[in-house]
Amino acid sequence: MAERKPPKKTDAPKKRERTQGLPSREQVLEFVSSSTTPIGKREIARAFNIKGADRIPLKQMLKAMAEEGLLEKREGRKVNRTGDLPPVSMLEITHRDTDGELVARPLEWKSTLPAPTIVVTPEPKKGRSVERDAEPPAGVGDRVLARLTKTDADGEIYDYEARVIRRIGKGAEQVLGLFRSGSEGGRLVPVDKRVRNEFEIGRDDTGSARDGDLVLAETVQGKRYGLPRARVKEVFGKSSDPKSISLIAIHTHGIPDQFPDSVVREAEGAKAKGIEGRTDLRDIPLVTIDPVDARDHDDAVWAAPDTDPANEGGQVVIVAIADVAAYVLPGSPMDREARKRGNSTYFPDRVVPMLPERISNDLCSLREKEERACLAVRMVYDRNGNKRSHEFMRGLMRSAARLTYRQMQEAIDGAPDDKTGPLLKPVLQPLWDAYKVLCIAREKRGPLDLDLPEYKADIDPTGRIGAVRIADKYESMKLIEEFMIQANVCAAETLEQKQRKLIYRIHDTPSKEKLVALNEFLHTLDMTFPKGQVTKPAAFNKILHDVDGTEFDQMVSTIVLRSQAQAVYSPDNIGHFGLNLRRYAHFTSPIRRYADLIVHRALVSALGENKHKDGQSDEEVSAMAEIAEHISTTERRSMLAERDSNDRFIAAFLEARIGAEFRGRISGVTRFGLFVKLEETGADGLVPIGNLGTEYFHHDEARHALVGERSGLTYRLGEQVTVRLEEAVPITGGLRFEMIEGGKEGKPAGRQGFGKAGSGKPGTGREGPRRSNARAKPGRSKPKKGKAKPGRSRKS
């Protein structure tokens, strides 16, 4: 006789005892509501032990309950209590609430009752707590299959919690753009240059948008042919408003710019820390030295000659950093939000901070003459800049002065003002003397020494750019930079010695492929990169030194920069190539970088001062790799958003100068044209290949050049050119130029082994030719025939 299989387990409620007659309606509703599996007539009958002919009146009762609206029919023969959702449902994630939680709605809801509210909770990974996952595996606009659980707790604002089983696909996609009204509604011009098509917006889908408004729209299903369709969801105001420029970058890159209410409440309730349990540093004249428009003041410095007779000529340096860890506790609402943001993001007209203003601009801002909690490191160096010892401490400090780089530099150069004059001898000169000692060791260490111009936009009172200029550079900036580097090294060393987990700032050596490409480029300048030895920054520094002051210096500096790897965060140390350091961590900016806050907490635990639970948590330690990857991503996101915002601000600034001529340098060479960086503003724009002349141009990838097939006219990376501004589009940040003067005479591309026209040679790094189809425009002369003159491109 075959062995009987055990009954299949289900998640249905336990079988009810047989009652006299049928179960009551209340019993049926309770059973249906409490089940975590789909329920039909068969399951109800089995649950209440109803058999045979008794099932007929049960069927009639269930039909009556459905007609009265107490039960709803679902797929197949299943039923549901009215207003309830099946335990596994299709959802569309619609938005985030004020606490940053994802909120969803049922994809299908036919009831006349209001749709239930659903919050999407993160799916915990194996061996990890729910709290560790900062984001569920889905985002706004996604459609998901989810398992639902009713929330019965008093005061709970959501009817269901949903755990995502899997993503089904995207729902409506969101598009940020410029609304242009029309007779049948309007069109949406996307701000993202990568989105090439416009969207049609019907008359009923325009909302409150007016012509020229910056709007957020979502795509909708449209006709099979013609433009894709969209509907306006939110209106941000006129696109001509300067405030719209940063908003575009914020929304395009998904940067969180509103703090949840719980985070604001926590920040506003924070109280200043006192002297208890801290080293008293209030009598040490620490000073902050920052840019004139600095928004964060979280580091202060002090230095003096070492009085130890055994260290003659040595220096003592103290770097004090705002004690952010004392206010942002692990797992708190502020901490979760800071981790999600990863870092602050800086735009010309605003900052999107990692922490609320109460923390970043008040309790953790080292204001002049005010007491502030800090985490400080005292470092001792010998006369040659070699570190002898260091010690970390939690302290209470009082900044002696808030200074700018310019003030510090002018004081050292012999022109102190009323503020720096009294500080020069006792405070500023000792800082300078210590810096000069540290420079000895820095020179010996030989970090990568790139010096490219930086541009700064000056914002006028209306929020528009008044001017764009090359940013001032002072040696006092290098002083602060070197002090911060030394403090960061000390943090990494201490945590390694104390065997605490940390996040390193790592920078890998350049890849073999990039070094080969660099060497091919240098060969075109009769230079070589050393082979067969361990790559060191000194090798790059020698190349940069050899071209310094020549016509190739900007070109070579750009190529060397592009050959470098991207610095990232990691719990695994491989050193920092650019700084030529074996170990390095970020410690000095916990207001604006989450990596630094992680290091602060690790130091608090290493010092044995975690009695207030503000040190390193077990959850943080186990999630270190995940956190490092996340904040590396948010850092890149902020860099892209800042660059896009700068492009749009400068395009708005240059819009009034269309037709003007500018000097610039070729900053990029592609098969479709040249990118030119203007010397005056640092703005990048495109010279399409069609604007270079009337011949075919070959892309020589190894030489970073475009070469004319007939004339040999050559445009190379880094060369100076003159261009005319033809178009400036503030909404996208795009600039289009026409080449006026530039290029050098060379061998025609057809004689350089490029292969037949239109083919290119595989494996040579050279692409086939692309036709330059410049056409004469109204008011311009037609292209001339014959050989292009050296030093001037063919003009349309």
mmCIF file of N, CA and C in Angstrom, residues 31-136:
data_model
loop_
_atom_site.group_PDB
_atom_site.id
_atom_site.type_symbol
_atom_site.label_atom_id
_atom_site.label_comp_id
_atom_site.label_asym_id
_atom_site.label_seq_id
_atom_site.Cartn_x
_atom_site.Cartn_y
_atom_site.Cartn_z
ATOM 1 N N PHE A 31 -12.437 35.700 8.431
ATOM 2 C CA PHE A 31 -11.609 34.672 7.813
ATOM 3 C C PHE A 31 -10.941 35.195 6.529
ATOM 4 N N VAL A 32 -11.734 35.848 5.671
ATOM 5 C CA VAL A 32 -11.202 36.369 4.404
ATOM 6 C C VAL A 32 -10.128 37.417 4.677
ATOM 7 N N SER A 33 -10.356 38.307 5.658
ATOM 8 C CA SER A 33 -9.407 39.384 5.946
ATOM 9 C C SER A 33 -8.106 38.857 6.516
ATOM 10 N N SER A 34 -8.180 37.780 7.323
ATOM 11 C CA SER A 34 -6.978 37.299 8.016
ATOM 12 C C SER A 34 -6.135 36.360 7.169
ATOM 13 N N SER A 35 -6.647 35.918 6.015
ATOM 14 C CA SER A 35 -5.908 34.978 5.189
ATOM 15 C C SER A 35 -4.795 35.682 4.428
ATOM 16 N N THR A 36 -3.649 35.013 4.338
ATOM 17 C CA THR A 36 -2.517 35.550 3.563
ATOM 18 C C THR A 36 -2.406 34.892 2.193
ATOM 19 N N THR A 37 -3.372 34.007 1.859
ATOM 20 C CA THR A 37 -3.396 33.362 0.550
ATOM 21 C C THR A 37 -4.729 33.658 -0.123
ATOM 22 N N PRO A 38 -4.831 33.539 -1.454
ATOM 23 C CA PRO A 38 -6.109 33.789 -2.133
ATOM 24 C C PRO A 38 -7.216 32.863 -1.611
ATOM 25 N N ILE A 39 -8.400 33.419 -1.442
ATOM 26 C CA ILE A 39 -9.524 32.702 -0.842
ATOM 27 C C ILE A 39 -10.676 32.608 -1.839
ATOM 28 N N GLY A 40 -11.274 31.415 -1.946
ATOM 29 C CA GLY A 40 -12.463 31.202 -2.758
ATOM 30 C C GLY A 40 -13.508 30.442 -1.968
ATOM 31 N N LYS A 41 -14.617 30.048 -2.637
ATOM 32 C CA LYS A 41 -15.690 29.330 -1.942
ATOM 33 C C LYS A 41 -15.187 28.025 -1.343
ATOM 34 N N ARG A 42 -14.329 27.322 -2.083
ATOM 35 C CA ARG A 42 -13.832 26.031 -1.603
ATOM 36 C C ARG A 42 -13.056 26.183 -0.307
ATOM 37 N N GLU A 43 -12.183 27.217 -0.228
ATOM 38 C CA GLU A 43 -11.386 27.422 0.986
ATOM 39 C C GLU A 43 -12.267 27.808 2.177
ATOM 40 N N ILE A 44 -13.327 28.595 1.907
ATOM 41 C CA ILE A 44 -14.234 28.987 2.992
ATOM 42 C C ILE A 44 -14.987 27.757 3.503
ATOM 43 N N ALA A 45 -15.471 26.936 2.573
ATOM 44 C CA ALA A 45 -16.197 25.731 2.983
ATOM 45 C C ALA A 45 -15.305 24.797 3.786
ATOM 46 N N ARG A 46 -14.070 24.627 3.338
ATOM 47 C CA ARG A 46 -13.152 23.748 4.049
ATOM 48 C C ARG A 46 -12.822 24.305 5.432
ATOM 49 N N ALA A 47 -12.652 25.632 5.512
ATOM 50 C CA ALA A 47 -12.295 26.233 6.789
ATOM 51 C C ALA A 47 -13.386 26.049 7.846
ATOM 52 N N PHE A 48 -14.658 26.097 7.400
ATOM 53 C CA PHE A 48 -15.763 25.972 8.356
ATOM 54 C C PHE A 48 -16.385 24.567 8.346
ATOM 55 N N ASN A 49 -15.672 23.647 7.709
ATOM 56 C CA ASN A 49 -16.074 22.237 7.715
ATOM 57 C C ASN A 49 -17.493 22.051 7.170
ATOM 58 N N ILE A 50 -17.798 22.720 6.062
ATOM 59 C CA ILE A 50 -19.109 22.635 5.429
ATOM 60 C C ILE A 50 -19.005 21.685 4.242
ATOM 61 N N LYS A 51 -19.860 20.649 4.246
ATOM 62 C CA LYS A 51 -19.755 19.612 3.228
ATOM 63 C C LYS A 51 -21.101 19.373 2.554
ATOM 64 N N GLY A 52 -21.014 18.710 1.404
ATOM 65 C CA GLY A 52 -22.205 18.229 0.727
ATOM 66 C C GLY A 52 -23.198 19.318 0.395
ATOM 67 N N ALA A 53 -24.482 19.005 0.732
ATOM 68 C CA ALA A 53 -25.570 19.907 0.373
ATOM 69 C C ALA A 53 -25.506 21.218 1.129
ATOM 70 N N ASP A 54 -24.775 21.270 2.269
ATOM 71 C CA ASP A 54 -24.659 22.509 3.040
ATOM 72 C C ASP A 54 -23.920 23.596 2.258
ATOM 73 N N ARG A 55 -23.215 23.181 1.208
ATOM 74 C CA ARG A 55 -22.453 24.182 0.447
ATOM 75 C C ARG A 55 -23.376 25.085 -0.394
ATOM 76 N N ILE A 56 -24.598 24.613 -0.688
ATOM 77 C CA ILE A 56 -25.510 25.406 -1.520
ATOM 78 C C ILE A 56 -25.923 26.679 -0.801
ATOM 79 N N PRO A 57 -26.395 26.622 0.461
ATOM 80 C CA PRO A 57 -26.722 27.874 1.154
ATOM 81 C C PRO A 57 -25.505 28.754 1.391
ATOM 82 N N LEU A 58 -24.306 28.133 1.539
ATOM 83 C CA LEU A 58 -23.081 28.939 1.685
ATOM 84 C C LEU A 58 -22.836 29.744 0.413
ATOM 85 N N LYS A 59 -23.017 29.086 -0.714
ATOM 86 C CA LYS A 59 -22.825 29.764 -1.997
ATOM 87 C C LYS A 59 -23.796 30.928 -2.141
ATOM 88 N N GLN A 60 -25.049 30.703 -1.703
ATOM 89 C CA GLN A 60 -26.051 31.766 -1.799
ATOM 90 C C GLN A 60 -25.701 32.938 -0.881
ATOM 91 N N MET A 61 -25.185 32.612 0.328
ATOM 92 C CA MET A 61 -24.814 33.670 1.257
ATOM 93 C C MET A 61 -23.650 34.494 0.714
ATOM 94 N N LEU A 62 -22.664 33.852 0.144
ATOM 95 C CA LEU A 62 -21.500 34.569 -0.413
ATOM 96 C C LEU A 62 -21.920 35.443 -1.587
ATOM 97 N N LYS A 63 -22.886 34.948 -2.402
ATOM 98 C CA LYS A 63 -23.374 35.746 -3.526
ATOM 99 C C LYS A 63 -24.077 37.002 -3.023
ATOM 100 N N ALA A 64 -24.879 36.832 -1.960
ATOM 101 C CA ALA A 64 -25.591 37.973 -1.382
ATOM 102 C C ALA A 64 -24.606 38.986 -0.789
ATOM 103 N N MET A 65 -23.567 38.494 -0.131
ATOM 104 C CA MET A 65 -22.566 39.398 0.436
ATOM 105 C C MET A 65 -21.849 40.168 -0.662
ATOM 106 N N ALA A 66 -21.608 39.537 -1.801
ATOM 107 C CA ALA A 66 -20.956 40.232 -2.914
ATOM 108 C C ALA A 66 -21.872 41.304 -3.494
ATOM 109 N N GLU A 67 -23.185 40.971 -3.603
ATOM 110 C CA GLU A 67 -24.131 41.948 -4.141
ATOM 111 C C GLU A 67 -24.283 43.149 -3.218
ATOM 112 N N GLU A 68 -24.109 42.914 -1.917
ATOM 113 C CA GLU A 68 -24.228 44.001 -0.944
ATOM 114 C C GLU A 68 -22.920 44.792 -0.806
ATOM 115 N N GLY A 69 -21.896 44.368 -1.505
ATOM 116 C CA GLY A 69 -20.633 45.104 -1.476
ATOM 117 C C GLY A 69 -19.710 44.710 -0.343
ATOM 118 N N LEU A 70 -20.037 43.612 0.382
ATOM 119 C CA LEU A 70 -19.174 43.181 1.474
ATOM 120 C C LEU A 70 -17.976 42.384 0.976
ATOM 121 N N LEU A 71 -18.131 41.718 -0.153
ATOM 122 C CA LEU A 71 -17.046 40.947 -0.750
ATOM 123 C C LEU A 71 -16.881 41.378 -2.199
ATOM 124 N N GLU A 72 -15.658 41.233 -2.707
ATOM 125 C CA GLU A 72 -15.366 41.534 -4.108
ATOM 126 C C GLU A 72 -14.845 40.285 -4.781
ATOM 127 N N LYS A 73 -15.231 40.083 -6.020
ATOM 128 C CA LYS A 73 -14.699 38.966 -6.786
ATOM 129 C C LYS A 73 -13.349 39.363 -7.366
ATOM 130 N N ARG A 74 -12.422 38.447 -7.293
ATOM 131 C CA ARG A 74 -11.091 38.638 -7.870
ATOM 132 C C ARG A 74 -10.911 37.683 -9.036
ATOM 133 N N GLU A 75 -9.628 37.534 -9.461
ATOM 134 C CA GLU A 75 -9.373 36.672 -10.600
ATOM 135 C C GLU A 75 -9.826 35.243 -10.277
ATOM 136 N N GLY A 76 -10.237 34.533 -11.303
ATOM 137 C CA GLY A 76 -10.724 33.171 -11.088
ATOM 138 C C GLY A 76 -11.985 33.189 -10.254
ATOM 139 N N ARG A 77 -12.032 32.340 -9.257
ATOM 140 C CA ARG A 77 -13.202 32.261 -8.384
ATOM 141 C C ARG A 77 -12.881 32.772 -6.995
ATOM 142 N N LYS A 78 -11.841 33.561 -6.859
ATOM 143 C CA LYS A 78 -11.426 34.058 -5.554
ATOM 144 C C LYS A 78 -12.251 35.273 -5.176
ATOM 145 N N VAL A 79 -12.333 35.492 -3.841
ATOM 146 C CA VAL A 79 -13.060 36.647 -3.324
ATOM 147 C C VAL A 79 -12.175 37.423 -2.379
ATOM 148 N N ASN A 80 -12.587 38.619 -2.083
ATOM 149 C CA ASN A 80 -11.813 39.543 -1.282
ATOM 150 C C ASN A 80 -12.789 40.388 -0.476
ATOM 151 N N ARG A 81 -12.428 40.727 0.723
ATOM 152 C CA ARG A 81 -13.267 41.650 1.470
ATOM 153 C C ARG A 81 -13.206 43.019 0.779
ATOM 154 N N THR A 82 -14.338 43.681 0.612
ATOM 155 C CA THR A 82 -14.369 44.963 -0.070
ATOM 156 C C THR A 82 -13.431 45.958 0.603
ATOM 157 N N GLY A 83 -12.615 46.603 -0.210
ATOM 158 C CA GLY A 83 -11.646 47.559 0.329
ATOM 159 C C GLY A 83 -10.314 46.931 0.640
ATOM 160 N N ASP A 84 -10.251 45.594 0.591
ATOM 161 C CA ASP A 84 -8.995 44.892 0.856
ATOM 162 C C ASP A 84 -8.276 44.597 -0.456
ATOM 163 N N LEU A 85 -6.974 44.387 -0.348
ATOM 164 C CA LEU A 85 -6.168 44.010 -1.496
ATOM 165 C C LEU A 85 -5.722 42.569 -1.356
ATOM 166 N N PRO A 86 -5.519 41.864 -2.455
ATOM 167 C CA PRO A 86 -4.977 40.503 -2.388
ATOM 168 C C PRO A 86 -3.602 40.525 -1.731
ATOM 169 N N PRO A 87 -3.220 39.420 -1.111
ATOM 170 C CA PRO A 87 -1.918 39.391 -0.417
ATOM 171 C C PRO A 87 -0.728 39.612 -1.347
ATOM 172 N N VAL A 88 -0.876 39.288 -2.619
ATOM 173 C CA VAL A 88 0.157 39.582 -3.613
ATOM 174 C C VAL A 88 -0.502 40.424 -4.706
ATOM 175 N N SER A 89 -0.006 41.642 -4.918
ATOM 176 C CA SER A 89 -0.672 42.579 -5.821
ATOM 177 C C SER A 89 0.330 43.296 -6.706
ATOM 178 N N MET A 90 -0.182 43.788 -7.824
ATOM 179 C CA MET A 90 0.592 44.650 -8.702
ATOM 180 C C MET A 90 0.416 46.089 -8.234
ATOM 181 N N LEU A 91 1.532 46.803 -8.064
ATOM 182 C CA LEU A 91 1.501 48.177 -7.570
ATOM 183 C C LEU A 91 2.270 49.090 -8.512
ATOM 184 N N GLU A 92 1.937 50.368 -8.457
ATOM 185 C CA GLU A 92 2.738 51.396 -9.126
ATOM 186 C C GLU A 92 3.234 52.361 -8.061
ATOM 187 N N ILE A 93 4.553 52.557 -7.992
ATOM 188 C CA ILE A 93 5.141 53.458 -7.003
ATOM 189 C C ILE A 93 4.996 54.885 -7.520
ATOM 190 N N THR A 94 4.323 55.717 -6.738
ATOM 191 C CA THR A 94 3.930 57.041 -7.233
ATOM 192 C C THR A 94 4.818 58.181 -6.747
ATOM 193 N N HIS A 95 5.303 58.114 -5.495
ATOM 194 C CA HIS A 95 6.072 59.236 -4.958
ATOM 195 C C HIS A 95 6.741 58.828 -3.649
ATOM 196 N N ARG A 96 7.453 59.789 -3.065
ATOM 197 C CA ARG A 96 8.015 59.611 -1.723
ATOM 198 C C ARG A 96 7.267 60.518 -0.758
ATOM 199 N N ASP A 97 7.085 60.039 0.477
ATOM 200 C CA ASP A 97 6.454 60.893 1.468
ATOM 201 C C ASP A 97 7.503 61.806 2.107
ATOM 202 N N THR A 98 7.105 62.586 3.102
ATOM 203 C CA THR A 98 8.017 63.568 3.703
ATOM 204 C C THR A 98 9.164 62.921 4.456
ATOM 205 N N ASP A 99 9.035 61.616 4.791
ATOM 206 C CA ASP A 99 10.116 60.906 5.459
ATOM 207 C C ASP A 99 10.979 60.119 4.479
ATOM 208 N N GLY A 100 10.714 60.323 3.184
ATOM 209 C CA GLY A 100 11.534 59.660 2.175
ATOM 210 C C GLY A 100 11.093 58.252 1.829
ATOM 211 N N GLU A 101 9.969 57.772 2.410
ATOM 212 C CA GLU A 101 9.493 56.426 2.120
ATOM 213 C C GLU A 101 8.776 56.410 0.776
ATOM 214 N N LEU A 102 8.920 55.290 0.051
ATOM 215 C CA LEU A 102 8.224 55.127 -1.220
ATOM 216 C C LEU A 102 6.756 54.797 -0.974
ATOM 217 N N VAL A 103 5.857 55.456 -1.691
ATOM 218 C CA VAL A 103 4.421 55.257 -1.556
ATOM 219 C C VAL A 103 3.881 54.715 -2.879
ATOM 220 N N ALA A 104 2.981 53.729 -2.774
ATOM 221 C CA ALA A 104 2.467 53.076 -3.981
ATOM 222 C C ALA A 104 0.940 53.067 -3.977
ATOM 223 N N ARG A 105 0.378 52.746 -5.154
ATOM 224 C CA ARG A 105 -1.071 52.575 -5.293
ATOM 225 C C ARG A 105 -1.317 51.286 -6.062
ATOM 226 N N PRO A 106 -2.489 50.670 -5.866
ATOM 227 C CA PRO A 106 -2.800 49.457 -6.638
ATOM 228 C C PRO A 106 -2.879 49.787 -8.122
ATOM 229 N N LEU A 107 -2.355 48.915 -8.934
ATOM 230 C CA LEU A 107 -2.404 49.155 -10.369
ATOM 231 C C LEU A 107 -3.843 49.054 -10.884
ATOM 232 N N GLU A 108 -4.635 48.199 -10.233
ATOM 233 C CA GLU A 108 -6.049 48.084 -10.575
ATOM 234 C C GLU A 108 -6.873 48.314 -9.320
ATOM 235 N N TRP A 109 -7.792 49.246 -9.367
ATOM 236 C CA TRP A 109 -8.662 49.532 -8.224
ATOM 237 C C TRP A 109 -10.019 49.972 -8.756
ATOM 238 N N LYS A 110 -11.009 49.044 -8.687
ATOM 239 C CA LYS A 110 -12.321 49.306 -9.260
ATOM 240 C C LYS A 110 -13.362 49.641 -8.214
ATOM 241 N N SER A 111 -13.001 49.574 -6.943
ATOM 242 C CA SER A 111 -13.959 49.849 -5.883
ATOM 243 C C SER A 111 -14.307 51.332 -5.842
ATOM 244 N N THR A 112 -15.520 51.614 -5.349
ATOM 245 C CA THR A 112 -15.913 53.018 -5.168
ATOM 246 C C THR A 112 -15.295 53.611 -3.914
ATOM 247 N N LEU A 113 -14.738 52.751 -3.050
ATOM 248 C CA LEU A 113 -14.058 53.231 -1.844
ATOM 249 C C LEU A 113 -12.707 53.826 -2.227
ATOM 250 N N PRO A 114 -12.164 54.724 -1.381
ATOM 251 C CA PRO A 114 -10.822 55.264 -1.649
ATOM 252 C C PRO A 114 -9.789 54.149 -1.670
ATOM 253 N N ALA A 115 -8.840 54.244 -2.570
ATOM 254 C CA ALA A 115 -7.789 53.227 -2.650
ATOM 255 C C ALA A 115 -6.977 53.225 -1.364
ATOM 256 N N PRO A 116 -6.592 52.050 -0.875
ATOM 257 C CA PRO A 116 -5.786 51.993 0.353
ATOM 258 C C PRO A 116 -4.409 52.615 0.148
ATOM 259 N N THR A 117 -3.846 53.096 1.235
ATOM 260 C CA THR A 117 -2.506 53.677 1.182
ATOM 261 C C THR A 117 -1.482 52.588 1.457
ATOM 262 N N ILE A 118 -0.383 52.625 0.697
ATOM 263 C CA ILE A 118 0.617 51.551 0.760
ATOM 264 C C ILE A 118 2.006 52.161 0.856
ATOM 265 N N VAL A 119 2.796 51.706 1.812
ATOM 266 C CA VAL A 119 4.188 52.126 1.925
ATOM 267 C C VAL A 119 5.073 50.946 1.541
ATOM 268 N N VAL A 120 6.082 51.205 0.720
ATOM 269 C CA VAL A 120 6.996 50.158 0.249
ATOM 270 C C VAL A 120 8.176 50.095 1.199
ATOM 271 N N THR A 121 8.369 48.946 1.817
ATOM 272 C CA THR A 121 9.477 48.781 2.770
ATOM 273 C C THR A 121 10.597 48.005 2.104
ATOM 274 N N PRO A 122 11.857 48.274 2.496
ATOM 275 C CA PRO A 122 12.989 47.566 1.886
ATOM 276 C C PRO A 122 12.925 46.083 2.178
ATOM 277 N N GLU A 123 13.347 45.296 1.226
ATOM 278 C CA GLU A 123 13.424 43.849 1.407
ATOM 279 C C GLU A 123 14.759 43.519 2.059
ATOM 280 N N PRO A 124 14.807 43.001 3.285
ATOM 281 C CA PRO A 124 16.089 42.745 3.945
ATOM 282 C C PRO A 124 16.874 41.666 3.227
ATOM 283 N N LYS A 125 18.158 41.923 3.079
ATOM 284 C CA LYS A 125 19.015 40.915 2.471
ATOM 285 C C LYS A 125 19.388 39.875 3.517
ATOM 286 N N LYS A 126 19.812 38.737 3.059
ATOM 287 C CA LYS A 126 20.102 37.635 3.963
ATOM 288 C C LYS A 126 21.146 38.029 4.989
ATOM 289 N N GLY A 127 20.806 37.833 6.257
ATOM 290 C CA GLY A 127 21.746 38.144 7.326
ATOM 291 C C GLY A 127 21.847 39.601 7.651
ATOM 292 N N ARG A 128 20.931 40.439 7.107
ATOM 293 C CA ARG A 128 21.006 41.871 7.345
ATOM 294 C C ARG A 128 19.679 42.372 7.870
ATOM 295 N N SER A 129 19.750 43.405 8.653
ATOM 296 C CA SER A 129 18.534 43.976 9.212
ATOM 297 C C SER A 129 17.842 44.834 8.161
ATOM 298 N N VAL A 130 16.527 45.050 8.403
ATOM 299 C CA VAL A 130 15.756 45.872 7.471
ATOM 300 C C VAL A 130 16.332 47.254 7.374
ATOM 301 N N GLU A 131 16.778 47.802 8.515
ATOM 302 C CA GLU A 131 17.234 49.180 8.526
ATOM 303 C C GLU A 131 18.468 49.404 7.674
ATOM 304 N N ARG A 132 19.199 48.324 7.385
ATOM 305 C CA ARG A 132 20.458 48.518 6.679
ATOM 306 C C ARG A 132 20.239 48.917 5.233
ATOM 307 N N ASP A 133 19.168 48.475 4.632
ATOM 308 C CA ASP A 133 18.933 48.763 3.224
ATOM 309 C C ASP A 133 18.329 50.141 3.082
ATOM 310 N N ALA A 134 19.130 51.097 2.622
ATOM 311 C CA ALA A 134 18.650 52.480 2.516
ATOM 312 C C ALA A 134 17.592 52.622 1.435
ATOM 313 N N GLU A 135 17.605 51.752 0.428
ATOM 314 C CA GLU A 135 16.666 51.885 -0.676
ATOM 315 C C GLU A 135 16.062 50.523 -1.003
ATOM 316 N N PRO A 136 14.744 50.447 -1.262
ATOM 317 C CA PRO A 136 14.160 49.209 -1.772
ATOM 318 C C PRO A 136 14.586 49.010 -3.215
#
